[in-house]
């Protein structure tokens, strides 16, 4: 991708107007992206979610399903994203008592012409929003933070990992 | 709302399974919610976006439209959200050179039976994701942070503001 | 509703062409509908689902979330259904070893101008389809049966229950 | 597919949580699936639909269109289904006076990495729901039954037909 | 509506940025809008469609269903449209041999706070697009024309009719 | 394509009922389509839009984004369109003071088995509808005209251009 070598916002056409970038000439390669994020909450909110989870697992289960389904809506939400035939999406949600809160990690995979970072980021975002929604009755001050791409592979620009 | 007085996750039924809470008996009142968030980026990425903005405004313009449209998709993304006839949605995006990055604020409004925090939060999230998408070719390390409800009004529980 | 007294298919206009029936003059009343259905499967498939359920509950949990979300898509799926601001949706899934299989029951509720049978039926259908999807790798011969309205209340025509 | 040989619910990850199965390594082959189902109704309801059909065909025509459109929504409705570029969808609706009611058969086709049973089943389900919707004013006791996969071909596991 | 008295584009906020106009203070009144448009085609294309129509009516039937369903998608397509609980949508399609082509008229109705012109216009547009799609194999030069609002009623600004 | 040689409406099955045409046997080729259309308005409406555009560009910017996003919804709006993985969509909007009004041109591109005229036409239509929506407060008599395919390339039938 010329993306990396020239500092130009590739979604802007020559005259500066928005357009979906042409990816027709890119090769079909296996592309994977991982993204993370977290929801910070009161310790007692986390305890309530985990206790519920011990019984029927619905907060975490519902948030995971919402995140997976949202990955498939990415091109309908982000104006200049290409519609993609994702071959895999997964979402992991882990409690972190030090935060305190829940940490979310999503993976998206595709054999295709364009990267899947946005799909992984959208999965993380909607998973976090769903956690917020299901716990907001007991904790209005929750905050969603740290949404970023962790790693991506595939495509002309090769593998990339976030410096941490 | 009993939500505030009893520390129970209202989206869980008696047996712990997920369900859309019954809001049929709530009064129709004017409800407003405001949420914020931001995208942290390299200073040169911000400069590029703002320069583009000076020409045709498309990054910020596209992200604002995406955020407004996403607010209307909230109930399709968040499993237990009620479908709502929003009467207003607005999204503001301001540069913050100290961050450096873009700060996003969304407002959602409704005359109805349930709060609109999720709609404001969804607008903020998708606005941030769109900014990420449009600038990712020049800056893969951007991070979305600080997504939270700033204030809400309307409904039985009255007005609420985030302690800051 | 004239619906009940005259045996005419109300979705057909005078000339027989399809149209969304005008419900503008109907009163806003509380309307509730319950629908049921089931997925018939091999006993060992049911055992596998229930064993999975004992661990993390994901087949049943995912199917319940899918059913609730589908109820909100009813007007996008069924051509002549009115878009409705549902105030409640719930889905229950119970194993029945005599079937053998899983029994699904959905409830939809609205304060509005038209009944919510289609929303309850759509929730049941998509819950059953999701069960099928999650178990099809081990049992291709499953069958979805018995999808029907159990009871409805509200509206001019009063309460109604299925004769059983 | 390992699906067939090992009795494991492939949508559950190692730890039992839901995930979209990785199909990236599967071959692109022509895949076809056929599904059936029916709506049982009073004989006079069937007569009314068929009489309407003789005039302008709208109940059956609308239900067919709804079923075809629903097949394209499968991945948005069923949480762990992959988004697919279907190459064909067709829906047939035939009256059966012995039932009495309407029999529905749907076919979905794809050149791709995963089967299309869910698309065919979703088409059948929404076709049946639309028939119910359009006739419910005259017959509330209709029942949707017998939704199942009739045959599938393509993919590593080869052809399969329902024993009947 | 102040809309009519001051020549300002009400979708632009004070600073010129796009926002969904606040309709929360408007009264709930019955609002109706009618829109028209047409597809111009070769006479032999019209003849083929009408001949098909005589058999099973599918071009005109499918286009009508598509238009009705599209009206319900208006707020998902037009960025600053409010989500509305339409109480009625109907679409009429008539041949006009003088054109030659098909004339489309749509009506949308709502008891609510904002007009329904966009819903009627969207229904007409998608009806015309569907006609184009179904006939394009035999006539690529078809043209969609004359899409406009014919009349609207309800709301503070009173009734309005197009001068013709 | 047999489409071109035989004057038959290919979306109708042998018995005249609607079906999504099987494109499974078509070759994957690069396909491009361009479509145009325009919105006719009062000269003062055009002046207001252009003045707004000089400030923040939102009418034209929002309409362009709406058109691009709509292209991705084509298969959800037009009953018999195939879901496609578009590799590029762009929308241009130019003022024409002689009209007076705005002229819209959209391009859609795909490496796949079927043409993308409907995607280009849908982009034009929704761009025009969005312009109408954003300006309707000052000009109710606007009219959308001249929506047609300008050129298409790719596929067995070769290149095609509108005679002008």
mmCIF file of C-alpha atoms in Angstrom, chain E residues 42 45 48 130-142, chain F residues 1-12 21 26 117-118 152 157:
data_model
loop_
_atom_site.group_PDB
_atom_site.id
_atom_site.type_symbol
_atom_site.label_atom_id
_atom_site.label_comp_id
_atom_site.label_asym_id
_atom_site.label_seq_id
_atom_site.Cartn_x
_atom_site.Cartn_y
_atom_site.Cartn_z
ATOM 1 C CA UNK E 42 -38.950 1.660 -24.666
ATOM 2 C CA UNK E 45 -40.112 -2.939 -22.510
ATOM 3 C CA UNK E 48 -43.027 -7.060 -21.774
ATOM 4 C CA UNK E 130 -36.649 -1.880 -8.641
ATOM 5 C CA UNK E 131 -38.513 -1.475 -11.934
ATOM 6 C CA UNK E 132 -35.195 -0.522 -13.533
ATOM 7 C CA UNK E 133 -33.491 -3.559 -12.014
ATOM 8 C CA UNK E 134 -36.117 -6.008 -13.169
ATOM 9 C CA UNK E 135 -36.198 -4.707 -16.726
ATOM 10 C CA UNK E 136 -32.579 -3.708 -17.274
ATOM 11 C CA UNK E 137 -31.696 -6.920 -19.128
ATOM 12 C CA UNK E 138 -33.868 -5.808 -22.021
ATOM 13 C CA UNK E 139 -33.511 -2.008 -21.834
ATOM 14 C CA UNK E 140 -30.417 -0.328 -20.447
ATOM 15 C CA UNK E 141 -31.422 3.160 -21.477
ATOM 16 C CA UNK E 142 -34.361 3.575 -19.079
ATOM 17 C CA UNK F 1 -25.047 -12.929 -20.824
ATOM 18 C CA UNK F 2 -28.066 -14.317 -22.573
ATOM 19 C CA UNK F 3 -29.719 -11.183 -21.182
ATOM 20 C CA UNK F 4 -28.699 -9.119 -24.137
ATOM 21 C CA UNK F 5 -29.634 -11.504 -26.900
ATOM 22 C CA UNK F 6 -33.111 -12.584 -25.786
ATOM 23 C CA UNK F 7 -35.768 -10.060 -24.826
ATOM 24 C CA UNK F 8 -36.846 -11.775 -21.626
ATOM 25 C CA UNK F 9 -37.071 -10.265 -18.168
ATOM 26 C CA UNK F 10 -34.399 -12.372 -16.503
ATOM 27 C CA UNK F 11 -35.704 -11.864 -13.004
ATOM 28 C CA UNK F 12 -38.810 -13.831 -13.816
ATOM 29 C CA UNK F 21 -30.960 -14.817 -11.120
ATOM 30 C CA UNK F 26 -20.385 -16.015 -14.509
ATOM 31 C CA UNK F 117 -25.418 -0.464 -12.313
ATOM 32 C CA UNK F 118 -27.921 -0.757 -9.491
ATOM 33 C CA UNK F 152 -20.832 0.214 -17.788
ATOM 34 C CA UNK F 157 -21.648 -8.330 -22.749
#
